[in-house]
PDB file of C-alpha atoms in Angstrom:
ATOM      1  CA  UNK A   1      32.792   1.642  -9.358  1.00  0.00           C
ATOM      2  CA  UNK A   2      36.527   0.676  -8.974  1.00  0.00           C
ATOM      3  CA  UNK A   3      38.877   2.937  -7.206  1.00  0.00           C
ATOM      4  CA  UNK A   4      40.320   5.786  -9.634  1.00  0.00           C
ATOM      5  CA  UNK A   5      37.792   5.732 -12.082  1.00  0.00           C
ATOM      6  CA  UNK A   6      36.590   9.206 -11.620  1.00  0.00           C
ATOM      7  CA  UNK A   7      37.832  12.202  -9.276  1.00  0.00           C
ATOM      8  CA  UNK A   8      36.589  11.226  -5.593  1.00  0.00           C
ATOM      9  CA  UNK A   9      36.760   7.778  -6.579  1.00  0.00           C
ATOM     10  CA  UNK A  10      39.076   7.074  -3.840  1.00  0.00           C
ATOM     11  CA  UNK A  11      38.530   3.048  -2.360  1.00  0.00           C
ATOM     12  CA  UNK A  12      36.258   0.568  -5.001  1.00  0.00           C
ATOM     13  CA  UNK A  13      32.057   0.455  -4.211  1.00  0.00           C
ATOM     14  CA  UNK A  14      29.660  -2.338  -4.979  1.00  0.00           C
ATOM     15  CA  UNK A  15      27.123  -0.858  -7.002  1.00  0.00           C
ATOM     16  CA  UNK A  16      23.544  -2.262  -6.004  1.00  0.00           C
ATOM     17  CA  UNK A  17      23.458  -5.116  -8.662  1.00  0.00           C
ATOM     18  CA  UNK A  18      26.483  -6.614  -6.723  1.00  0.00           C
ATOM     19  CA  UNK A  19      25.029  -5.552  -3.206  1.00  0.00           C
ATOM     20  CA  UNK A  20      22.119  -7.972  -4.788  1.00  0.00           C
ATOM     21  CA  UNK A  21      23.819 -11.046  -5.839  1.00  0.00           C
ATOM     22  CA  UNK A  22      21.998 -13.827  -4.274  1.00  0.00           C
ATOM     23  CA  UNK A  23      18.676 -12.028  -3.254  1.00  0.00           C
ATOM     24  CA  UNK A  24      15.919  -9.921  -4.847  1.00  0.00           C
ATOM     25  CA  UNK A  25      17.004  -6.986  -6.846  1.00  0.00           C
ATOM     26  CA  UNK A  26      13.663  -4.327  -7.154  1.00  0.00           C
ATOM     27  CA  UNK A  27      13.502  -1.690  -9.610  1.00  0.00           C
ATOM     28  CA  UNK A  28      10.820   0.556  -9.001  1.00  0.00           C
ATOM     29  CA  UNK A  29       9.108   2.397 -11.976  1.00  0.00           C
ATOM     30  CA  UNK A  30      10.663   0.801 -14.502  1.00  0.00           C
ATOM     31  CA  UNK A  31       9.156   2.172 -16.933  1.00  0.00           C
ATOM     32  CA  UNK A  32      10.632   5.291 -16.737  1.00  0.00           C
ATOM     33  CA  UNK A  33      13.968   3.831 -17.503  1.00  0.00           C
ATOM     34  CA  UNK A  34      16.070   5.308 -20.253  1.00  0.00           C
ATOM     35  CA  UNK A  35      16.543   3.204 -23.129  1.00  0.00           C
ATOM     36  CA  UNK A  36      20.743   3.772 -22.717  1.00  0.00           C
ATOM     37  CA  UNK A  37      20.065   1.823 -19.246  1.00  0.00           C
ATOM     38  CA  UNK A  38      17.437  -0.299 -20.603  1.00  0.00           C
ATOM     39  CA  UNK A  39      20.406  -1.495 -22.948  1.00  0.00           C
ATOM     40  CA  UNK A  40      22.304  -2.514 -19.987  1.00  0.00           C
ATOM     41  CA  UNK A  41      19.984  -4.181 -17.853  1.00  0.00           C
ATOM     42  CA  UNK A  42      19.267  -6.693 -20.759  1.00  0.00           C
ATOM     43  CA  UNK A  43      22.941  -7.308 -20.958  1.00  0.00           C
ATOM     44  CA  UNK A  44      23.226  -8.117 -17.332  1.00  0.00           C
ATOM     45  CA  UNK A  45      19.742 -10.226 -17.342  1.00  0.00           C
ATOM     46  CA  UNK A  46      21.118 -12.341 -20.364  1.00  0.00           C
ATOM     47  CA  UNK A  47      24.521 -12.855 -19.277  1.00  0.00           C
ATOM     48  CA  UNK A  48      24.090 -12.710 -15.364  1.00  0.00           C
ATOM     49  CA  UNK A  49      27.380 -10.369 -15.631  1.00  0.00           C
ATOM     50  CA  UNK A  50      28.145  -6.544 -15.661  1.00  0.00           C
ATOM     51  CA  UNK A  51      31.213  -4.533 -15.420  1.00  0.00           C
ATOM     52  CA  UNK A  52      32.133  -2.022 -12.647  1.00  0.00           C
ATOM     53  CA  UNK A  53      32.508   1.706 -13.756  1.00  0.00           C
ATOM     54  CA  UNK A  54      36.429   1.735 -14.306  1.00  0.00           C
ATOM     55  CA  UNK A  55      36.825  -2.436 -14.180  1.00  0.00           C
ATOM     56  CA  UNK A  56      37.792  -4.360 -16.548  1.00  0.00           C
ATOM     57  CA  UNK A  57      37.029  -7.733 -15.339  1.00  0.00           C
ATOM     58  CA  UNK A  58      33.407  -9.038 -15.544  1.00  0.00           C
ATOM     59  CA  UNK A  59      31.257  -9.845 -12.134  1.00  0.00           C
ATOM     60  CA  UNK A  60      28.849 -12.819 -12.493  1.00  0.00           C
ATOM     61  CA  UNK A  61      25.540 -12.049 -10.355  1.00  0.00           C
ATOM     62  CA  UNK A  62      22.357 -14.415  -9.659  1.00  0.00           C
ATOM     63  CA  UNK A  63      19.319 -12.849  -8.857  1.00  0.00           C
ATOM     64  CA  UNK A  64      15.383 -12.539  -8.419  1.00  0.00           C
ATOM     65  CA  UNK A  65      14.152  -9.710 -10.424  1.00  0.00           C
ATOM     66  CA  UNK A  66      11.116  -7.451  -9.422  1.00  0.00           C
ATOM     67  CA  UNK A  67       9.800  -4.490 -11.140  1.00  0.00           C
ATOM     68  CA  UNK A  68       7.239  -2.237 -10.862  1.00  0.00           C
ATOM     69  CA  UNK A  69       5.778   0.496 -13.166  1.00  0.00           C
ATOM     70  CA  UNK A  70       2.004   2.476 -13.528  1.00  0.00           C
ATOM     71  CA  UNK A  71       2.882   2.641 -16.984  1.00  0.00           C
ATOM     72  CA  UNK A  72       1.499   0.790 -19.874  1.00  0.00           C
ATOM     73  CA  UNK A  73       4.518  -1.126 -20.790  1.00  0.00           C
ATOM     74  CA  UNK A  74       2.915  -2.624 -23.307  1.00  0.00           C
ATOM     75  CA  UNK A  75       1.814   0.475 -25.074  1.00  0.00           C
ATOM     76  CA  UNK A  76       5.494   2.093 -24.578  1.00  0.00           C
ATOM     77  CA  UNK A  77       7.023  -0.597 -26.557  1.00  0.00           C
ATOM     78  CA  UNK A  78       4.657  -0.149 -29.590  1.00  0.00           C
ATOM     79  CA  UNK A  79       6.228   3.014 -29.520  1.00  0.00           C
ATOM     80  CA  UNK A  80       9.571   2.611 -29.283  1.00  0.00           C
ATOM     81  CA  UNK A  81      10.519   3.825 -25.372  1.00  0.00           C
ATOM     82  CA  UNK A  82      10.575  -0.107 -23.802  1.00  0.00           C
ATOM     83  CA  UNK A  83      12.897  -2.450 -25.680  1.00  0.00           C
ATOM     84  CA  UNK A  84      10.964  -5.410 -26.563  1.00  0.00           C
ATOM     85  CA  UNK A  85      13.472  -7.566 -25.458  1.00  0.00           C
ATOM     86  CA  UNK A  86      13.589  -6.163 -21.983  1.00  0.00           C
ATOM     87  CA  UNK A  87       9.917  -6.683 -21.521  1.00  0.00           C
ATOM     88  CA  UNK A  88       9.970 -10.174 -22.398  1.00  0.00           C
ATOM     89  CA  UNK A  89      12.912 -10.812 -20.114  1.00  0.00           C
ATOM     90  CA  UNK A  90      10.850  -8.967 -17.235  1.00  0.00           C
ATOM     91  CA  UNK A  91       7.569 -10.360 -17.955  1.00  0.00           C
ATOM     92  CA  UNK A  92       7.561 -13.595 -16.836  1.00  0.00           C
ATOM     93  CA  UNK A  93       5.030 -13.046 -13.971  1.00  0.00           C
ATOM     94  CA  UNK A  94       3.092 -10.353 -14.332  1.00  0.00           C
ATOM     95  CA  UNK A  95       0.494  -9.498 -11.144  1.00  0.00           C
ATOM     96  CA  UNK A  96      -1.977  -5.873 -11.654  1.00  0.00           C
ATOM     97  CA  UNK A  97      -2.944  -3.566  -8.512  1.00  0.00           C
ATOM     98  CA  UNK A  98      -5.943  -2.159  -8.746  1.00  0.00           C
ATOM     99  CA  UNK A  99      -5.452   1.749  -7.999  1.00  0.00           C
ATOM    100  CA  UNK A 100      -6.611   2.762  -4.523  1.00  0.00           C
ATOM    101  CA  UNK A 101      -9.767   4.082  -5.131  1.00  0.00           C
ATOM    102  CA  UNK A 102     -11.039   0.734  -6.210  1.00  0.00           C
ATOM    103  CA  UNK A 103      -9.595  -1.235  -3.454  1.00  0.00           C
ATOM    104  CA  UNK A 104     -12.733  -0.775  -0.874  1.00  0.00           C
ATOM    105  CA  UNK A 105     -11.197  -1.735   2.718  1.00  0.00           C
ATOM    106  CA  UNK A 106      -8.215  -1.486   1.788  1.00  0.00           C
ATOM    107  CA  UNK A 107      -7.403   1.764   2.056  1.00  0.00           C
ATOM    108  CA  UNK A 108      -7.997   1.938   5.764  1.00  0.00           C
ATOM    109  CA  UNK A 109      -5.444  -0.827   6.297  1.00  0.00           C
ATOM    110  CA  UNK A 110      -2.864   0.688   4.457  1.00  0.00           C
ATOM    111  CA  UNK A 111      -3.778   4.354   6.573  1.00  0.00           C
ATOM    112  CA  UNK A 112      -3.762   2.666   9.776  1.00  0.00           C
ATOM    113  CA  UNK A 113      -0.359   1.602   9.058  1.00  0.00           C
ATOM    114  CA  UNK A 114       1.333   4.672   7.708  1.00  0.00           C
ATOM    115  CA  UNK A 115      -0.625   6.455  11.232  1.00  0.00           C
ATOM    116  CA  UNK A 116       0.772   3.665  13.570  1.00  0.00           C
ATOM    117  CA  UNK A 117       4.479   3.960  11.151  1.00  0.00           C
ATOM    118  CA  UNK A 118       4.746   7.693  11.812  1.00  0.00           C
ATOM    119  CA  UNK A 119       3.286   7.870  15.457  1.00  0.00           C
ATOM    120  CA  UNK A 120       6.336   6.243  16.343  1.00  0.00           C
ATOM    121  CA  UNK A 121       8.672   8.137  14.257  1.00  0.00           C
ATOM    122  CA  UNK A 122       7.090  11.779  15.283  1.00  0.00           C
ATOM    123  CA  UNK A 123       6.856  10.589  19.118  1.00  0.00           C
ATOM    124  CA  UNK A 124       2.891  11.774  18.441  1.00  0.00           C
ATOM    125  CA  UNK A 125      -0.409   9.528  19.771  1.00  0.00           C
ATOM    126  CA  UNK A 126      -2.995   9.877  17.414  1.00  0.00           C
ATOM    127  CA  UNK A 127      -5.616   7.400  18.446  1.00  0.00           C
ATOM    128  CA  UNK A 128      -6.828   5.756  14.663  1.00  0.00           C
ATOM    129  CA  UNK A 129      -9.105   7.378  12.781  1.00  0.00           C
ATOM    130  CA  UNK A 130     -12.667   9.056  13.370  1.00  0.00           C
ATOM    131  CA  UNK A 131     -16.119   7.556  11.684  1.00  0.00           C
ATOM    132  CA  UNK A 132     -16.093  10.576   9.479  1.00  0.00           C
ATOM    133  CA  UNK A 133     -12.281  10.068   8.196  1.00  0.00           C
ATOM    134  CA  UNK A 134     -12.593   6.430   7.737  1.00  0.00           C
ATOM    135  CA  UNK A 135     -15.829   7.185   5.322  1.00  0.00           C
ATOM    136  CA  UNK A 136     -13.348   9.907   3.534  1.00  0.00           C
ATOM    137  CA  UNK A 137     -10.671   7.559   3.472  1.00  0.00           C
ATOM    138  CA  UNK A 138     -12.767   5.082   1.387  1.00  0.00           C
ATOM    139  CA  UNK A 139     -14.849   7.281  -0.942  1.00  0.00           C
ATOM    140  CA  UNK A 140     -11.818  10.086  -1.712  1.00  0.00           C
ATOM    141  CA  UNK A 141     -10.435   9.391  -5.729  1.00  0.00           C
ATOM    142  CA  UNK A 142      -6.447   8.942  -4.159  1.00  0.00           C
ATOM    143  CA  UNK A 143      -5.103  10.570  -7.739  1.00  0.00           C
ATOM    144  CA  UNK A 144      -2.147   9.701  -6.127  1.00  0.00           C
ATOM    145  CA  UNK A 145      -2.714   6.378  -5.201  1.00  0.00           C
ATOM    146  CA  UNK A 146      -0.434   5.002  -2.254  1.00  0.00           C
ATOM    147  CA  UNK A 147       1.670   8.165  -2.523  1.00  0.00           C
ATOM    148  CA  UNK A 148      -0.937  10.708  -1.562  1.00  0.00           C
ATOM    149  CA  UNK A 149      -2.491   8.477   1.037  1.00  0.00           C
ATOM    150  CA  UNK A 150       1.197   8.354   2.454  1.00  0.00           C
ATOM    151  CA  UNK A 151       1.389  12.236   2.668  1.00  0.00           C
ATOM    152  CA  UNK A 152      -2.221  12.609   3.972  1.00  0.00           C
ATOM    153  CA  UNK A 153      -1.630  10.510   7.030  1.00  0.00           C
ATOM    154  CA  UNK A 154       1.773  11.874   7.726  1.00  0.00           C
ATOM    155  CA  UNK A 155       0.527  15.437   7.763  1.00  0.00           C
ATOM    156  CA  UNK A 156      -2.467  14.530   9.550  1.00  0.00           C
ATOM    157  CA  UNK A 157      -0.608  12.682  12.374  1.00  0.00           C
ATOM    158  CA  UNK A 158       1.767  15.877  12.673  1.00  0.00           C
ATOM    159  CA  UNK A 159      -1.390  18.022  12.728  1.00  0.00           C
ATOM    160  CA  UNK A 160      -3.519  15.981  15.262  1.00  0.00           C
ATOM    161  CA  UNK A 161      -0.117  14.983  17.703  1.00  0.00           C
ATOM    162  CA  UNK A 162      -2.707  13.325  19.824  1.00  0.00           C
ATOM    163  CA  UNK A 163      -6.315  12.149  19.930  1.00  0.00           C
ATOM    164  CA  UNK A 164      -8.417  11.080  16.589  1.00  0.00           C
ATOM    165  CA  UNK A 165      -7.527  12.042  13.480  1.00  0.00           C
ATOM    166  CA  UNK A 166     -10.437  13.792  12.008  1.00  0.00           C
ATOM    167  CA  UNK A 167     -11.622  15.033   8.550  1.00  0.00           C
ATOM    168  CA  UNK A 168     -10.274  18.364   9.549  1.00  0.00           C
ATOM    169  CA  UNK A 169      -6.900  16.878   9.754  1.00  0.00           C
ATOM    170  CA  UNK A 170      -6.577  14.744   6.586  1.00  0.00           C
ATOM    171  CA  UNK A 171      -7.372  17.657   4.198  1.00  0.00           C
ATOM    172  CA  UNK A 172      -9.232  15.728   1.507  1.00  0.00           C
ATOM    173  CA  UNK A 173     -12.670  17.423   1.323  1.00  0.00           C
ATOM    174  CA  UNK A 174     -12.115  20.753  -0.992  1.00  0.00           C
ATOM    175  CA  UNK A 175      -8.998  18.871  -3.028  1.00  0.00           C
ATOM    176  CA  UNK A 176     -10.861  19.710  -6.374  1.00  0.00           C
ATOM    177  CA  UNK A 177     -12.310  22.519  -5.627  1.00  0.00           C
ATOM    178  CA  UNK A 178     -10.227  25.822  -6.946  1.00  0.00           C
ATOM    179  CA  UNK A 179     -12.886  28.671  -5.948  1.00  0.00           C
ATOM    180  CA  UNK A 180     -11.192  31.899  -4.867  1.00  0.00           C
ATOM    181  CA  UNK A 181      -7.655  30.983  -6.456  1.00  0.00           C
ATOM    182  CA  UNK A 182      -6.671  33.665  -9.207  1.00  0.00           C
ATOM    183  CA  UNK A 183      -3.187  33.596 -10.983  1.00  0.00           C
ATOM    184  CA  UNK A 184      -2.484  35.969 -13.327  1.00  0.00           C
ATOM    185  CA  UNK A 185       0.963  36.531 -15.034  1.00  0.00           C
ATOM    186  CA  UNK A 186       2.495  39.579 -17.229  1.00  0.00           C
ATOM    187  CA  UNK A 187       6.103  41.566 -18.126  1.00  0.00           C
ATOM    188  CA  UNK A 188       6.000  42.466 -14.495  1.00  0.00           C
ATOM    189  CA  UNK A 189       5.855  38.964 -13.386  1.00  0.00           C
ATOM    190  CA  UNK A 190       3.112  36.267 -12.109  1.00  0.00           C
ATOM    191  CA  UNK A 191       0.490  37.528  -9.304  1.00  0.00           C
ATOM    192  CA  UNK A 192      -1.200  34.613  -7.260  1.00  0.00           C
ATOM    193  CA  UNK A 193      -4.233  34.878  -5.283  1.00  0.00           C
ATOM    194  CA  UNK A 194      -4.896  32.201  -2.285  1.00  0.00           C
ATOM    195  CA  UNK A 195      -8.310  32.207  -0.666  1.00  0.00           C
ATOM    196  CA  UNK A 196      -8.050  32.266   3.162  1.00  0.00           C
ATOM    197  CA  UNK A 197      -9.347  28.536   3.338  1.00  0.00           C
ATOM    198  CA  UNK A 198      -6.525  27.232   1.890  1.00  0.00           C
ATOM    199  CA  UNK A 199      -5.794  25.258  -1.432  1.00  0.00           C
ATOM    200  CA  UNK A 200      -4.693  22.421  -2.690  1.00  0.00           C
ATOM    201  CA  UNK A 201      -1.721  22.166  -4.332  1.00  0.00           C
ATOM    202  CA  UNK A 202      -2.156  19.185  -6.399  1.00  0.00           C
ATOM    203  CA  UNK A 203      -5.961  20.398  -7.647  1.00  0.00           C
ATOM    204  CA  UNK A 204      -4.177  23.585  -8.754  1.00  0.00           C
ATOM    205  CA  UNK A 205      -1.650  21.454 -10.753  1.00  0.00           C
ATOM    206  CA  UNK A 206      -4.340  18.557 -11.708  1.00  0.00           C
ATOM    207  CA  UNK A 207      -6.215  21.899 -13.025  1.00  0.00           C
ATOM    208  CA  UNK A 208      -3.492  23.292 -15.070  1.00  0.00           C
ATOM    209  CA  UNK A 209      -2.374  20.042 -16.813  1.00  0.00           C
ATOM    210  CA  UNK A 210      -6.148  19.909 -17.759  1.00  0.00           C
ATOM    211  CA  UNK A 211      -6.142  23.587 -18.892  1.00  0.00           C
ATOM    212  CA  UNK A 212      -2.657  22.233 -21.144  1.00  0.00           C
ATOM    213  CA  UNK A 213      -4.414  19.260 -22.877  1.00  0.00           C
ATOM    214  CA  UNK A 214      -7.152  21.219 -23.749  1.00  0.00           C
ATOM    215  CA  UNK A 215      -5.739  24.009 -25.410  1.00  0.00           C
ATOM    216  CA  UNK A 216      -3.173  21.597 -26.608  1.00  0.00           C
ATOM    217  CA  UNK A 217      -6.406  19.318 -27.883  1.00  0.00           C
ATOM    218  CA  UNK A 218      -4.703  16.731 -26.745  1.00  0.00           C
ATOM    219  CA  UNK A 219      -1.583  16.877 -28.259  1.00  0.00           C
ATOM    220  CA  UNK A 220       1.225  16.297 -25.259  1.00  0.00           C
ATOM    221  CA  UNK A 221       4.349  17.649 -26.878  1.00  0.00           C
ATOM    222  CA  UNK A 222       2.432  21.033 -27.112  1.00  0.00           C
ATOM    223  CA  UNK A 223       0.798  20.483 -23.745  1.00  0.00           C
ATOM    224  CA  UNK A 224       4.784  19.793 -22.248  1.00  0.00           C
ATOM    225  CA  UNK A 225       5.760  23.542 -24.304  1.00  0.00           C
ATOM    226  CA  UNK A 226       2.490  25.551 -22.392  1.00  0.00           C
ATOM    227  CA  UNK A 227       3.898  23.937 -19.301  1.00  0.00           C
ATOM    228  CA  UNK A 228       7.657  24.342 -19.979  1.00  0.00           C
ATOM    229  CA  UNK A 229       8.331  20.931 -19.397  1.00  0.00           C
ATOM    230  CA  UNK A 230       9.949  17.962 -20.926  1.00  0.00           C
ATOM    231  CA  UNK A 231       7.241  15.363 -22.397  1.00  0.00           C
ATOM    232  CA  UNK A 232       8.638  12.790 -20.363  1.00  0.00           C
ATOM    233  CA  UNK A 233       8.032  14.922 -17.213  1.00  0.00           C
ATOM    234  CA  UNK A 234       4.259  15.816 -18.636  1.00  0.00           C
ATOM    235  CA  UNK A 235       3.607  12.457 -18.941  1.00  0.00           C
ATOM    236  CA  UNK A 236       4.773  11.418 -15.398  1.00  0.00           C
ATOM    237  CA  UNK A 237       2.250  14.073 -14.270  1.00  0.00           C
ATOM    238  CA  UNK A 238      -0.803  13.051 -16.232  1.00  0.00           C
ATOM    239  CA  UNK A 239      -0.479   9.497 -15.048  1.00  0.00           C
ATOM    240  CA  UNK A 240      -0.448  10.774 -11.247  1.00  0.00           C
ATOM    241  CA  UNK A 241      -3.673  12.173 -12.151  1.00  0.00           C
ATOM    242  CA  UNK A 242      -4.812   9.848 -13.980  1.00  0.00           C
ATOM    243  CA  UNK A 243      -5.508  12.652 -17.158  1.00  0.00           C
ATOM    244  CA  UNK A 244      -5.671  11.005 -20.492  1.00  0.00           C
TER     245      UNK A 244
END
């Protein structure tokens, strides 16, 4: 944005197109991107210029553009949330990861580098992973792909601090399982019952947009009203969990 263009505004800022003239310019879930922005982004891929917020003088850019989405593009611009032209522009070179689950060794390369990456930035000295976790690791769904896996490790390298990080650590055994949890909700307000193992917070959730589709039968925009939520925002969540 220039300087003066809105209160606060006070020295000019290169937005991150500009910050990207000359490299790679990644845009991560794309497509989640409103179609007001789409509308701009096609403007700046076609004409390799944009306009700061308060300029008046165009800035040419030249760039590699990289996106990335778990959405089916394709599908979204059938009906009418992806401009066409967008997706054409973007689609030059298309590549498709696998989700975790089906990526076999894989998984325990991509653990034993989020345990070695926070180690170091928790001071801790977890020692890899036992024979146990590594089977876990491997045969565990990931609902939340890379994501999950991310927050796993983390919280099992804070838990462990040092030695192996075991089963008992990463949390991944009773993730489905919902015995002993009880919510109940009237005038007086919502009562919630915990069991004393512990429970998952993303099986509760994976369990109540289930619950939504089905007395929804299937129908989203009712599913989003059961759940007060946007569709958009129901949608995000039944792709994390990979709920049709």
């Amino acid at each position: 944005y220039e300087k003066g263009a809105f209160t606060d505004a006070q020295r000019t800022k290169k937005g991150l197109l500009e910050l990207a003239d000359g490299g790679t310019f990644f845009l991560d879930e794309i497509g989640d991107l409103n179609i007001r922005l789409q509308v701009k982004l096609v403007k700046a891929l076609e004409e390799k210029v944009f306009r700061r917020l308060g300029g008046t003088e165009d800035i040419r850019v030249s760039m590699r553009i990289m996106a990335a989405t778990n959405r089916d593009v394709e599908k979204a611009v059938e009906e009418g949330h992806f401009r066409e032209d967008l997706y054409f522009r973007l689609n030059v070179l298309s590549l498709h990861l696998p989700p975790l689950r089906e990526r076999g060794q894989d998984v325990l390369v991509i653990a034993d580098h989020f345990h070695r990456k926070f180690n170091n930035e928790h001071g801790c000295r977890m020692n890899g992973f036992s024979t146990d976790a590594k089977k876990l690791l491997q045969e565990y769904p990931w609902p939340g792909n890379v994501r999950e896996l991310k927050n796993a490790i983390e919280r099992a390298v804070l838990m462990g601090q040092r030695g192996e990080i075991s089963t008992a650590f990463l949390h991944l055994g009773r993730r489905q399982e919902l015995s002993g949890f009880h919510l109940q909700q009237d005038n007086s307000g919502m009562t919630v019952s915990i069991p004393e193992t512990g429970i998952s917070l993303e099986a509760v959730e994976k369990a109540l947009l289930q619950k939504s589709m089905e007395m929804a039968e299937g129908n989203k925009a009712k599913a989003a009203r059961l759940l007060h939520l946007t569709r958009e925002t129901l949608r995000y969540r039944l792709r994390k969990f990979n709920i049709d």
